[in-house]
Amino acid sequence: MDINIDLERLKKDLETLAKFGRDPKGGISRPSFSQADREAQAWLKERICEAGLCHRRDGAGNTFGRLGGDGRAVLVGSHIDTVINGGAYDGAVGVMAALECLRRIKESGMTLAKPLELVSFTDEEGNLVGDFLGSRAFAGLLNKKEMERGVTPFGRPLKEVLAGTEFSLETILAAHKDRPEFEAYLELHIEQGATLETEDIPIGVVERIAGKIYRQCSFVGKAQHGGTTPLELRQDAFLATADFALKGTQLVATKHYGSLITVGKVTVQPGSFSVVPGKADFTLDVRSVSGETLEVLDRKLQALAGDIASTRGVTFFSKIIDRTVPIAFSDRVIGVIEEECRRLSYPFMRMTSGAGHDAQIVSGLADAGMIFIPCQDGVSHAPDEMIRWEDLEMGANLLLRALIHLAG
Ligand SMILES: [Zn+2]
């Protein structure tokens, strides 16, 4: 059957959505429950209703648009929140393409055996309390105590962010109770890496998503005078951090190639020109597609930090601030996506995602799968995030065919 998305309409939707939360400092800042998000949600509701879909929001602010009656649905979606100074495509592509697919199916008058439901998850980006607030609420995976303690990275308690909205900690924690019954979930997303672009392949069929362990770490030494303290008497917390970052990277590269380690943020104290750093706080992001490797690496890195601390006369502290386990997507859904790719004669490759997505949370509840399209230079979470429209067209057409296949 020959049914295709309307690229011009999809493009216009993405361009309109990108106007909500335009940030004078660059890009788009549209965290969930912000003013910009409220405006975007109102606009999305209009689009969903205009398309003849049934609009609903759950207690976590997840937005749904349903096509068809009772029964186990095929879910399709992503998220419309952005990081601060983010781009116009991360997440947005998946939600607007899902809307376009349901709109086309409705317009075509086609009848499918199963209902379809669009979903736009709240706070995928973790601007509130950890990543995937909406999909974790949807899956019933949130912890009440953590939520009550929840403070956003910007220092505002979650409770305060929710004040004045129709949502509360209680409604978020109860959101999973009115989850629709569904048997599959599909998500279209930009790759957020440069593999597809480098290989010149428009479609990535995601097999796995890496798990991660995030730690907040510190080396504590002694702040001493940079002009009077001999090198051998120093307890330099920054040098310990640098040593750890280098040796840790060597360890991953030589013993666990394919896994990843990133020390992304370092702050030293007192942070003066001529003072030996007495304290260095840093973030440690470790990822792997193997749960076992992730655990082994975490242990080895903690041991390495301990060794470096004793050699350099400093003390090491660390605590886990977030962790996710690696997941593998459903063979059935991967099979459907690949079959439809072949029918459409779209070049594709299987790949692993190092970045996390709502699909990994949802994959615990039903068969899930993801389709990636390239983004320019692999850039995401930045104002210059960019895609090629022809790639989006292919990705959205593939999503449409896969949806029909799964619901037909
Ligand atoms: Zn995203």
PDB file of N, CA, C and O in Angstrom, residues 218-225 234-241 267-272 275-281 313-315 317:
ATOM      1  N   SER A 218      35.133  13.374  44.274  1.00  0.00           N
ATOM      2  CA  SER A 218      36.056  14.421  44.739  1.00  0.00           C
ATOM      3  C   SER A 218      37.379  13.802  45.155  1.00  0.00           C
ATOM      4  O   SER A 218      37.407  12.703  45.728  1.00  0.00           O
ATOM      5  N   PHE A 219      38.458  14.513  44.870  1.00  0.00           N
ATOM      6  CA  PHE A 219      39.741  14.255  45.528  1.00  0.00           C
ATOM      7  C   PHE A 219      39.962  15.421  46.477  1.00  0.00           C
ATOM      8  O   PHE A 219      39.794  16.576  46.081  1.00  0.00           O
ATOM      9  N   VAL A 220      40.323  15.109  47.719  1.00  0.00           N
ATOM     10  CA  VAL A 220      40.573  16.177  48.680  1.00  0.00           C
ATOM     11  C   VAL A 220      42.019  16.080  49.138  1.00  0.00           C
ATOM     12  O   VAL A 220      42.465  15.029  49.618  1.00  0.00           O
ATOM     13  N   GLY A 221      42.766  17.160  48.930  1.00  0.00           N
ATOM     14  CA  GLY A 221      44.166  17.225  49.339  1.00  0.00           C
ATOM     15  C   GLY A 221      44.368  18.414  50.249  1.00  0.00           C
ATOM     16  O   GLY A 221      43.652  18.578  51.233  1.00  0.00           O
ATOM     17  N   LYS A 222      45.312  19.263  49.879  1.00  0.00           N
ATOM     18  CA  LYS A 222      45.611  20.415  50.720  1.00  0.00           C
ATOM     19  C   LYS A 222      45.912  21.618  49.823  1.00  0.00           C
ATOM     20  O   LYS A 222      46.713  21.488  48.879  1.00  0.00           O
ATOM     21  N   ALA A 223      45.268  22.735  50.119  1.00  0.00           N
ATOM     22  CA  ALA A 223      45.565  23.963  49.375  1.00  0.00           C
ATOM     23  C   ALA A 223      46.856  24.559  49.943  1.00  0.00           C
ATOM     24  O   ALA A 223      46.932  24.849  51.138  1.00  0.00           O
ATOM     25  N   GLN A 224      47.879  24.653  49.085  1.00  0.00           N
ATOM     26  CA  GLN A 224      49.169  25.152  49.568  1.00  0.00           C
ATOM     27  C   GLN A 224      49.699  26.225  48.621  1.00  0.00           C
ATOM     28  O   GLN A 224      49.236  26.336  47.479  1.00  0.00           O
ATOM     29  N   HIS A 225      50.695  26.944  49.078  1.00  0.00           N
ATOM     30  CA  HIS A 225      51.248  28.043  48.279  1.00  0.00           C
ATOM     31  C   HIS A 225      52.012  27.491  47.075  1.00  0.00           C
ATOM     32  O   HIS A 225      52.892  26.643  47.231  1.00  0.00           O
ATOM     33  N   ARG A 234      53.443  18.198  47.791  1.00  0.00           N
ATOM     34  CA  ARG A 234      52.076  18.659  47.495  1.00  0.00           C
ATOM     35  C   ARG A 234      51.057  17.538  47.590  1.00  0.00           C
ATOM     36  O   ARG A 234      51.335  16.383  47.312  1.00  0.00           O
ATOM     37  N   GLN A 235      49.841  17.945  47.964  1.00  0.00           N
ATOM     38  CA  GLN A 235      48.687  17.031  47.911  1.00  0.00           C
ATOM     39  C   GLN A 235      47.685  17.677  46.956  1.00  0.00           C
ATOM     40  O   GLN A 235      46.711  18.282  47.388  1.00  0.00           O
ATOM     41  N   ASP A 236      48.018  17.552  45.672  1.00  0.00           N
ATOM     42  CA  ASP A 236      47.312  18.304  44.634  1.00  0.00           C
ATOM     43  C   ASP A 236      46.082  17.525  44.136  1.00  0.00           C
ATOM     44  O   ASP A 236      46.198  16.510  43.451  1.00  0.00           O
ATOM     45  N   ALA A 237      44.933  18.032  44.477  1.00  0.00           N
ATOM     46  CA  ALA A 237      43.685  17.335  44.133  1.00  0.00           C
ATOM     47  C   ALA A 237      43.408  17.365  42.630  1.00  0.00           C
ATOM     48  O   ALA A 237      42.818  16.434  42.077  1.00  0.00           O
ATOM     49  N   PHE A 238      43.847  18.416  41.972  1.00  0.00           N
ATOM     50  CA  PHE A 238      43.626  18.484  40.530  1.00  0.00           C
ATOM     51  C   PHE A 238      44.500  17.466  39.797  1.00  0.00           C
ATOM     52  O   PHE A 238      44.043  16.795  38.873  1.00  0.00           O
ATOM     53  N   LEU A 239      45.770  17.352  40.221  1.00  0.00           N
ATOM     54  CA  LEU A 239      46.651  16.373  39.561  1.00  0.00           C
ATOM     55  C   LEU A 239      46.111  14.955  39.742  1.00  0.00           C
ATOM     56  O   LEU A 239      46.191  14.134  38.828  1.00  0.00           O
ATOM     57  N   ALA A 240      45.534  14.687  40.900  1.00  0.00           N
ATOM     58  CA  ALA A 240      44.935  13.365  41.127  1.00  0.00           C
ATOM     59  C   ALA A 240      43.788  13.144  40.135  1.00  0.00           C
ATOM     60  O   ALA A 240      43.650  12.070  39.545  1.00  0.00           O
ATOM     61  N   THR A 241      42.993  14.188  39.925  1.00  0.00           N
ATOM     62  CA  THR A 241      41.861  14.086  38.994  1.00  0.00           C
ATOM     63  C   THR A 241      42.357  13.851  37.574  1.00  0.00           C
ATOM     64  O   THR A 241      41.840  13.000  36.836  1.00  0.00           O
ATOM     65  N   THR A 267      35.646  21.070  38.962  1.00  0.00           N
ATOM     66  CA  THR A 267      35.818  22.366  39.614  1.00  0.00           C
ATOM     67  C   THR A 267      36.868  22.216  40.704  1.00  0.00           C
ATOM     68  O   THR A 267      36.830  21.253  41.474  1.00  0.00           O
ATOM     69  N   VAL A 268      37.827  23.134  40.715  1.00  0.00           N
ATOM     70  CA  VAL A 268      38.880  23.042  41.724  1.00  0.00           C
ATOM     71  C   VAL A 268      38.749  24.180  42.722  1.00  0.00           C
ATOM     72  O   VAL A 268      38.285  25.266  42.397  1.00  0.00           O
ATOM     73  N   GLN A 269      39.164  23.864  43.947  1.00  0.00           N
ATOM     74  CA  GLN A 269      39.147  24.868  45.008  1.00  0.00           C
ATOM     75  C   GLN A 269      40.529  24.956  45.634  1.00  0.00           C
ATOM     76  O   GLN A 269      41.196  23.925  45.734  1.00  0.00           O
ATOM     77  N   PRO A 270      40.995  26.097  46.066  1.00  0.00           N
ATOM     78  CA  PRO A 270      40.242  27.352  46.020  1.00  0.00           C
ATOM     79  C   PRO A 270      40.137  27.954  44.611  1.00  0.00           C
ATOM     80  O   PRO A 270      39.384  28.915  44.409  1.00  0.00           O
ATOM     81  N   GLY A 271      40.874  27.430  43.641  1.00  0.00           N
ATOM     82  CA  GLY A 271      40.744  27.958  42.283  1.00  0.00           C
ATOM     83  C   GLY A 271      41.440  29.290  42.103  1.00  0.00           C
ATOM     84  O   GLY A 271      40.892  30.200  41.488  1.00  0.00           O
ATOM     85  N   SER A 272      42.640  29.387  42.673  1.00  0.00           N
ATOM     86  CA  SER A 272      43.408  30.630  42.544  1.00  0.00           C
ATOM     87  C   SER A 272      44.664  30.390  41.725  1.00  0.00           C
ATOM     88  O   SER A 272      45.166  29.261  41.651  1.00  0.00           O
ATOM     89  N   VAL A 275      47.754  28.879  43.829  1.00  0.00           N
ATOM     90  CA  VAL A 275      47.471  27.981  44.956  1.00  0.00           C
ATOM     91  C   VAL A 275      47.290  26.552  44.437  1.00  0.00           C
ATOM     92  O   VAL A 275      46.570  26.317  43.468  1.00  0.00           O
ATOM     93  N   VAL A 276      47.980  25.609  45.082  1.00  0.00           N
ATOM     94  CA  VAL A 276      47.823  24.185  44.741  1.00  0.00           C
ATOM     95  C   VAL A 276      46.371  23.806  45.071  1.00  0.00           C
ATOM     96  O   VAL A 276      45.915  24.056  46.186  1.00  0.00           O
ATOM     97  N   PRO A 277      45.643  23.216  44.104  1.00  0.00           N
ATOM     98  CA  PRO A 277      44.238  22.892  44.377  1.00  0.00           C
ATOM     99  C   PRO A 277      44.082  21.906  45.532  1.00  0.00           C
ATOM    100  O   PRO A 277      44.644  20.812  45.508  1.00  0.00           O
ATOM    101  N   GLY A 278      43.318  22.311  46.538  1.00  0.00           N
ATOM    102  CA  GLY A 278      43.116  21.466  47.709  1.00  0.00           C
ATOM    103  C   GLY A 278      41.943  20.522  47.527  1.00  0.00           C
ATOM    104  O   GLY A 278      41.833  19.503  48.208  1.00  0.00           O
ATOM    105  N   LYS A 279      41.058  20.872  46.604  1.00  0.00           N
ATOM    106  CA  LYS A 279      39.896  20.000  46.382  1.00  0.00           C
ATOM    107  C   LYS A 279      39.509  20.061  44.909  1.00  0.00           C
ATOM    108  O   LYS A 279      39.556  21.133  44.293  1.00  0.00           O
ATOM    109  N   ALA A 280      39.190  18.908  44.362  1.00  0.00           N
ATOM    110  CA  ALA A 280      38.679  18.868  42.986  1.00  0.00           C
ATOM    111  C   ALA A 280      37.424  18.012  42.976  1.00  0.00           C
ATOM    112  O   ALA A 280      37.447  16.859  43.402  1.00  0.00           O
ATOM    113  N   ASP A 281      36.326  18.628  42.557  1.00  0.00           N
ATOM    114  CA  ASP A 281      35.072  17.884  42.385  1.00  0.00           C
ATOM    115  C   ASP A 281      34.916  17.597  40.904  1.00  0.00           C
ATOM    116  O   ASP A 281      35.135  18.482  40.079  1.00  0.00           O
ATOM    117  N   GLY A 313      48.668  11.161  48.185  1.00  0.00           N
ATOM    118  CA  GLY A 313      48.415  11.750  49.503  1.00  0.00           C
ATOM    119  C   GLY A 313      47.115  12.533  49.590  1.00  0.00           C
ATOM    120  O   GLY A 313      47.014  13.519  50.321  1.00  0.00           O
ATOM    121  N   VAL A 314      46.131  12.135  48.804  1.00  0.00           N
ATOM    122  CA  VAL A 314      44.825  12.801  48.876  1.00  0.00           C
ATOM    123  C   VAL A 314      43.768  11.747  49.240  1.00  0.00           C
ATOM    124  O   VAL A 314      44.071  10.566  49.338  1.00  0.00           O
ATOM    125  N   THR A 315      42.537  12.211  49.470  1.00  0.00           N
ATOM    126  CA  THR A 315      41.450  11.283  49.812  1.00  0.00           C
ATOM    127  C   THR A 315      40.417  11.316  48.697  1.00  0.00           C
ATOM    128  O   THR A 315      40.159  12.375  48.114  1.00  0.00           O
ATOM    129  N   PHE A 317      36.507  10.549  47.392  1.00  0.00           N
ATOM    130  CA  PHE A 317      35.098  10.340  47.759  1.00  0.00           C
ATOM    131  C   PHE A 317      34.284  10.207  46.481  1.00  0.00           C
ATOM    132  O   PHE A 317      34.602  10.866  45.475  1.00  0.00           O
TER     133      PHE A 317
END
